[in-house]
C-alpha positions as YAML, in Angstrom:
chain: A
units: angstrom
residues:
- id: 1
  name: UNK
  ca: [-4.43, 19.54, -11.00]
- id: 2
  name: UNK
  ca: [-3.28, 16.79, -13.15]
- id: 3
  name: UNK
  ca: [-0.11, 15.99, -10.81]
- id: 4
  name: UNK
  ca: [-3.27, 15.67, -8.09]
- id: 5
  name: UNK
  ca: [-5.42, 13.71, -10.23]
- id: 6
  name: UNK
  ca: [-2.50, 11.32, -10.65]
- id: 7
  name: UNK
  ca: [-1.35, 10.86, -7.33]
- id: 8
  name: UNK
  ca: [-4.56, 10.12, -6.41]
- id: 9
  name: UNK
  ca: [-5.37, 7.73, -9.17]
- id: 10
  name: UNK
  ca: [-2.12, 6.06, -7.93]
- id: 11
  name: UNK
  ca: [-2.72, 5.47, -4.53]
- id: 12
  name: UNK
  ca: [-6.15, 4.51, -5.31]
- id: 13
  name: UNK
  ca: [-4.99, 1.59, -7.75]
- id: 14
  name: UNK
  ca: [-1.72, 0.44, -4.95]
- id: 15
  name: UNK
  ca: [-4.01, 0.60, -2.39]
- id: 16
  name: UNK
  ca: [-6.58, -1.58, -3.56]
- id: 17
  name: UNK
  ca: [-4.24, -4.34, -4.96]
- id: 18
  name: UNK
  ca: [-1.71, -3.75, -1.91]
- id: 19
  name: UNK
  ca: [-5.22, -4.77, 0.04]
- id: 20
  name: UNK
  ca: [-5.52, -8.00, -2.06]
- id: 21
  name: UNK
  ca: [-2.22, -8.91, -1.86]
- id: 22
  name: UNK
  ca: [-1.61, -8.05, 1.87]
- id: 23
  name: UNK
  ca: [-4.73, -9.95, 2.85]
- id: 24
  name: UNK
  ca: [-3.70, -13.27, 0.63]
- id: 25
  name: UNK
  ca: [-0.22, -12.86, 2.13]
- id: 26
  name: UNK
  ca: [-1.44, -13.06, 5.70]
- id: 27
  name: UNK
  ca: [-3.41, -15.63, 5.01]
- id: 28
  name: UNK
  ca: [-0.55, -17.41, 3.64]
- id: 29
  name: UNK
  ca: [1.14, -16.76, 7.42]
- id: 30
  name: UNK
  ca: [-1.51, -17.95, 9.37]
- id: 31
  name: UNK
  ca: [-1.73, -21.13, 6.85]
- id: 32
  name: UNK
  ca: [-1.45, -24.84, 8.47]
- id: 33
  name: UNK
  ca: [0.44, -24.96, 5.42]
- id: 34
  name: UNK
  ca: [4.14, -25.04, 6.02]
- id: 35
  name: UNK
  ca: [5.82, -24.07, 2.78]
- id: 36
  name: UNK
  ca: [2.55, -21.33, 2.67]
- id: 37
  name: UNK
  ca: [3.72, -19.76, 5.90]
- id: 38
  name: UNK
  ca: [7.37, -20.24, 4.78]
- id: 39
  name: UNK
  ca: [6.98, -18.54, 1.20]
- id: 40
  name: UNK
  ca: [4.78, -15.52, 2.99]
- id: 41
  name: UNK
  ca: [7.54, -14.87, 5.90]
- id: 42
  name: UNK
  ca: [9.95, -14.79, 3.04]
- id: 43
  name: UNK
  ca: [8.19, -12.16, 0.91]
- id: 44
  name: UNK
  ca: [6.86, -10.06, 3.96]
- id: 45
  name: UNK
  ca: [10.63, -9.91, 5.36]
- id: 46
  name: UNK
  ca: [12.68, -9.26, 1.92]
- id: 47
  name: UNK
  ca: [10.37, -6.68, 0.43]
- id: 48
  name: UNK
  ca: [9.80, -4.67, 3.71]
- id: 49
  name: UNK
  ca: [13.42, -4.54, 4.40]
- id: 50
  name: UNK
  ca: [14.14, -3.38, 0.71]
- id: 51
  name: UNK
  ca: [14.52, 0.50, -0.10]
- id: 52
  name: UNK
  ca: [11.10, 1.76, -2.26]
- id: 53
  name: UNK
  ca: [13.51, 3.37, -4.43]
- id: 54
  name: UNK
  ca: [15.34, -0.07, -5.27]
- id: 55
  name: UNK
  ca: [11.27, -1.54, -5.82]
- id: 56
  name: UNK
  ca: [10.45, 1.26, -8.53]
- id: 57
  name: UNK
  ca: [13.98, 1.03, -10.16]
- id: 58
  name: UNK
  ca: [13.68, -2.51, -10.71]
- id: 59
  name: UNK
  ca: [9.81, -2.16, -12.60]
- id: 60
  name: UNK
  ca: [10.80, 1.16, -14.31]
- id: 61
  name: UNK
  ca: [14.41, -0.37, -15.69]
- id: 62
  name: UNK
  ca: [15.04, -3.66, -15.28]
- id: 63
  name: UNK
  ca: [11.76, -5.42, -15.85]
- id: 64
  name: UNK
  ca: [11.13, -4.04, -19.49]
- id: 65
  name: UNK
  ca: [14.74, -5.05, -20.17]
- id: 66
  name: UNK
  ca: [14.23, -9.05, -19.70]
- id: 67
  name: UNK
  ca: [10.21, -8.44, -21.44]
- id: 68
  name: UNK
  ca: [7.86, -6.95, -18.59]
- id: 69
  name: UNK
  ca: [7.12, -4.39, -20.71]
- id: 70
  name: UNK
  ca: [3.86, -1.97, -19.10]
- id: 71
  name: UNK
  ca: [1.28, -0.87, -21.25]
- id: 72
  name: UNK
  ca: [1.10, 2.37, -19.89]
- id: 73
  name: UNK
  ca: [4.81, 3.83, -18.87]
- id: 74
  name: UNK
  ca: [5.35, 5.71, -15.71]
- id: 75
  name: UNK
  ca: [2.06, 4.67, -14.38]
- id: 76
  name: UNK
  ca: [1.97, 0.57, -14.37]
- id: 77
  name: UNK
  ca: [5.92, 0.41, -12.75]
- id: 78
  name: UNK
  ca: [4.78, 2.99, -10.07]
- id: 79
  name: UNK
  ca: [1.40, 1.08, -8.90]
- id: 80
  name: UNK
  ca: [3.41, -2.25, -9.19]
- id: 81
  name: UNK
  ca: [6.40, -1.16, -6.71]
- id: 82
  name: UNK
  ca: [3.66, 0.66, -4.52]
- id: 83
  name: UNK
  ca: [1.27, -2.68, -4.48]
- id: 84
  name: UNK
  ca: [4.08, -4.95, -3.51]
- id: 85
  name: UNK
  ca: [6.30, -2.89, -1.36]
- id: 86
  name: UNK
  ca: [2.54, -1.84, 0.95]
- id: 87
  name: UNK
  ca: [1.38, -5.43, 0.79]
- id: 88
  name: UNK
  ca: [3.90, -6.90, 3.32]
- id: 89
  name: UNK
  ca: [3.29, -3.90, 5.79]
- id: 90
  name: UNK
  ca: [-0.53, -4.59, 5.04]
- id: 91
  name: UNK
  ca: [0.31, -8.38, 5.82]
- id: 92
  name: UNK
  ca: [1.58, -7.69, 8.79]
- id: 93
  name: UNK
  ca: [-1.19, -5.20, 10.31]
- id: 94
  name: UNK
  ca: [-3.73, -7.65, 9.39]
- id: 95
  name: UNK
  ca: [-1.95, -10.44, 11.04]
- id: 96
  name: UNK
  ca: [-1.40, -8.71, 13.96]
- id: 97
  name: UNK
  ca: [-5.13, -8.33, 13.94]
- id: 98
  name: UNK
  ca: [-5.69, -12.10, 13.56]
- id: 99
  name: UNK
  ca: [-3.08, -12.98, 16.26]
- id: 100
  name: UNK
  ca: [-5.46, -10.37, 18.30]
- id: 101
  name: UNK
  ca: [-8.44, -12.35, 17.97]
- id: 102
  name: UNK
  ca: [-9.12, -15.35, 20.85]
- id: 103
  name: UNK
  ca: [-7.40, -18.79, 20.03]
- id: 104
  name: UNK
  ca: [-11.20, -20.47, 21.92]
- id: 105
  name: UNK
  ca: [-12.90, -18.29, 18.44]
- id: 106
  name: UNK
  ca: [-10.44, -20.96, 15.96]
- id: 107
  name: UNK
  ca: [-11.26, -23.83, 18.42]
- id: 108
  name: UNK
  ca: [-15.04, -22.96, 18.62]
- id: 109
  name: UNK
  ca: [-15.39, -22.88, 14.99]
- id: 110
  name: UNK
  ca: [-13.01, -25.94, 14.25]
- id: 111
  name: UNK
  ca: [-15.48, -28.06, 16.49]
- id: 112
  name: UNK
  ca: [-18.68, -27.27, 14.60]
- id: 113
  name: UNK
  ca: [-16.90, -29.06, 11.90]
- id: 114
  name: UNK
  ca: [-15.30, -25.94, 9.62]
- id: 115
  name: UNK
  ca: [-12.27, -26.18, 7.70]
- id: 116
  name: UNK
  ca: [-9.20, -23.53, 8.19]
- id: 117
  name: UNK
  ca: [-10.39, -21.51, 5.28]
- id: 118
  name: UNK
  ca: [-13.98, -21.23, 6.80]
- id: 119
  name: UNK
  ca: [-12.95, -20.27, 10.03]
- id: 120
  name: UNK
  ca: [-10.22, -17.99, 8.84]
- id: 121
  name: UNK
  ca: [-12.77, -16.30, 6.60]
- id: 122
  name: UNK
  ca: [-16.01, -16.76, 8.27]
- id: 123
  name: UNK
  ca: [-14.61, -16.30, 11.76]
- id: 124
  name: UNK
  ca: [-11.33, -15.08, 11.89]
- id: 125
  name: UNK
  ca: [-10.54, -12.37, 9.63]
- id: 126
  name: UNK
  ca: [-14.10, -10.86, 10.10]
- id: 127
  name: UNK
  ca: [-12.78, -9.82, 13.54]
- id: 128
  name: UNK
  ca: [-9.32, -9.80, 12.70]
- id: 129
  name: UNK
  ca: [-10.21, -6.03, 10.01]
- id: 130
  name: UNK
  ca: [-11.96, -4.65, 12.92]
- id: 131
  name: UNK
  ca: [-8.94, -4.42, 14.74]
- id: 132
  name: UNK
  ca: [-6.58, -3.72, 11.74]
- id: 133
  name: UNK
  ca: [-8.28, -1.13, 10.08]
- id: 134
  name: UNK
  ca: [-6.08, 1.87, 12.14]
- id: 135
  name: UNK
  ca: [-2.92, 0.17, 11.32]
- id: 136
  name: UNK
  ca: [-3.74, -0.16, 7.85]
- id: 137
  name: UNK
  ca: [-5.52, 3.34, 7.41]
- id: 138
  name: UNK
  ca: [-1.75, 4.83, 8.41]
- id: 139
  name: UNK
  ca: [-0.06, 2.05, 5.96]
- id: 140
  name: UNK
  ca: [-2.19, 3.51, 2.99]
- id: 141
  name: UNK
  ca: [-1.81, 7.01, 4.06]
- id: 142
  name: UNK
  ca: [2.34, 5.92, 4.38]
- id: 143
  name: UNK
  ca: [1.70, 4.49, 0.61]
- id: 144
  name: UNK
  ca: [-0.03, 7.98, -0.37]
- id: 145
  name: UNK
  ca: [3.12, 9.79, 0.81]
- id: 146
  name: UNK
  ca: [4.98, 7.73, -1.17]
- id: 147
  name: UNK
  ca: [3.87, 7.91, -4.38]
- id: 148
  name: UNK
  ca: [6.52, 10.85, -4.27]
- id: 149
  name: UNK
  ca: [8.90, 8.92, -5.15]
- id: 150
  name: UNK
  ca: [7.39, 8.03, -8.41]
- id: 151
  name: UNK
  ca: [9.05, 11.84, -9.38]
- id: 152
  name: UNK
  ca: [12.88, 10.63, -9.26]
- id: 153
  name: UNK
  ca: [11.68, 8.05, -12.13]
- id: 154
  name: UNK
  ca: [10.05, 10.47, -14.79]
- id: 155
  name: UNK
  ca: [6.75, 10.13, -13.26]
- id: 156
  name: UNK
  ca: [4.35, 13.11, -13.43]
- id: 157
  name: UNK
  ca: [3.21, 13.50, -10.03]
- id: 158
  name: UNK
  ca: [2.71, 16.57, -7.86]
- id: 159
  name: UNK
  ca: [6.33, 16.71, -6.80]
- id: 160
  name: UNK
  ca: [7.28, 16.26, -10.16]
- id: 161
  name: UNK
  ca: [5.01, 19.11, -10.94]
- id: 162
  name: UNK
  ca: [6.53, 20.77, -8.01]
- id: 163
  name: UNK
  ca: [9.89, 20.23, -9.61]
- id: 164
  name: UNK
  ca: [8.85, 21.62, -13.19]
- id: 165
  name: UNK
  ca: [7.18, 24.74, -11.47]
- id: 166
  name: UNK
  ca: [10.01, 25.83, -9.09]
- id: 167
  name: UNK
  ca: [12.20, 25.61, -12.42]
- id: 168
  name: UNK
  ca: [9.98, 27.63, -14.04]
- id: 169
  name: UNK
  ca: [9.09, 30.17, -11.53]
- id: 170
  name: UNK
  ca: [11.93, 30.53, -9.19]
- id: 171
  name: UNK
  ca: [10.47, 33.37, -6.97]
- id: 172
  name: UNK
  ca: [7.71, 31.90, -6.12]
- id: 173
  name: UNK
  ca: [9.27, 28.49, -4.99]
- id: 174
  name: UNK
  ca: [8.25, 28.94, -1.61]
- id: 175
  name: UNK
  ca: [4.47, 29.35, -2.50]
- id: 176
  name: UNK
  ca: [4.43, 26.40, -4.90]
- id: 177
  name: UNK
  ca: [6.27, 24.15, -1.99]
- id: 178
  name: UNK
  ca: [3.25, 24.65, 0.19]
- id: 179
  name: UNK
  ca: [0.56, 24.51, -2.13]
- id: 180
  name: UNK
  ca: [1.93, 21.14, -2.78]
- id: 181
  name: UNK
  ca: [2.21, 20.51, 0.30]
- id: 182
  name: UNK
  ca: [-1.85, 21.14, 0.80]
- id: 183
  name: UNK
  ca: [-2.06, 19.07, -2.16]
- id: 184
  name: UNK
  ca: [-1.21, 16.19, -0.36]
- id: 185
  name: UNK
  ca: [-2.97, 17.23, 3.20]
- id: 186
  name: UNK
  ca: [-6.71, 17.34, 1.05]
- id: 187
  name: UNK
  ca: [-5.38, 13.76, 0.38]
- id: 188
  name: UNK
  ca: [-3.99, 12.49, 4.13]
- id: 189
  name: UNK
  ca: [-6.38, 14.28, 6.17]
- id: 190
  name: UNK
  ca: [-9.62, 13.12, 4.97]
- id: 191
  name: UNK
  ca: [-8.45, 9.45, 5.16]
- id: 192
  name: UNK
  ca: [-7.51, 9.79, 8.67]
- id: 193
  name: UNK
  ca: [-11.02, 11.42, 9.21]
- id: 194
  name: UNK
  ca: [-12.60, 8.80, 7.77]
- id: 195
  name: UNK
  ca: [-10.23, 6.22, 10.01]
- id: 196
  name: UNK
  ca: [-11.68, 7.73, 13.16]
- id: 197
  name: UNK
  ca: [-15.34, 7.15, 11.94]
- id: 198
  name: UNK
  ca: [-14.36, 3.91, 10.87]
- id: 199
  name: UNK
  ca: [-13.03, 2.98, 13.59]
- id: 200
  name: UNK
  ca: [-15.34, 4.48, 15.92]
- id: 201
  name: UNK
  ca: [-18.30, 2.18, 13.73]
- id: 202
  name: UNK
  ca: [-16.46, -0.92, 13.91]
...
């Protein structure tokens, strides 16, 4: 139960920054803003094209050696490397959501006389999560999954609980492997539930 507890209280945490971050950084590539769009391509393209296990290396060894020191180990390095490696994958369902949306909706709202950031919030992006929100309910079920491999970096989640119980009970591996295996289903299945009546709604 406490390896559950965790993983959830993980993905809860990555997936509401990853949200954030993801939404700011499509913003960023939508932007009139040149070096906006350039800095947001940049991130979106190095962090989604670099290994998970490289992200969670880097926050659980590297950054406390030049001073980014966590104030709680294990869990702050994990939600980090979660939050930043889901928020160019959210980036890019959301944009493909605002790309979805008619170019006469920008052009309608541009000649009543609002700015970008009014029409990309007022008009835009309203219309833009409708669309997203399958895309991004399988991105944060992805991140769920992956909070997995918090467990190769002394991380007490349920396949590091997995780990300590097959050690400890050998002849019963198979059972524990599929109990944690439910473990994560009660997590994945509900939120694609809830997807489908989302999306169903919107």
């Amino acid at each position: 139960m406490h390896g559950l507890i965790t993983t959830i209280r993980i993905s809860i945490y990555a997936s509401i920054l990853a949200v954030i971050l993801g939404t700011i950084l499509a913003t960023m590539r939508v932007s009139p803003v040149g070096p906006l769009r350039t800095f947001g391509t940049l991130y979106v393209e190095l962090v989604r094209n670099t290994p998970l296990t490289l992200m969670f290396f880097f926050w659980v060894f590297v950054a406390p050696s030049v001073g980014l020191v966590f104030p709680e180990l294990g869990f702050w390095p994990a939600t980090v490397a979660l939050t930043l490696y889901t928020s160019s994958f959210v980036c890019e369902a959301l944009r493909s959501g605002v790309n979805s949306v008619g170019i006469g909706q920008a052009e309608a709202a541009r000649s009543i006389g609002l700015t970008f950031g009014q029409s990309l919030g007022q008009v835009v992006l309203p219309q833009a999560w409708r669309t997203a929100i399958p895309p991004l309910i399988s991105v944060l079920i992805a991140l769920t999954k992956n909070t997995s491999v918090a467990a190769g970096f002394a991380f007490v989640e349920l396949v590091t609980v997995q780990r300590t119980l097959m050690n400890a009970n050998p002849t019963d591996g198979l059972w524990i492997f599929f109990g944690i295996a439910l473990m994560y289903l009660v997590i994945t299945i509900p939120l694609g539930v809830v997807a489908g009546q989302v999306e169903r709604k919107v």
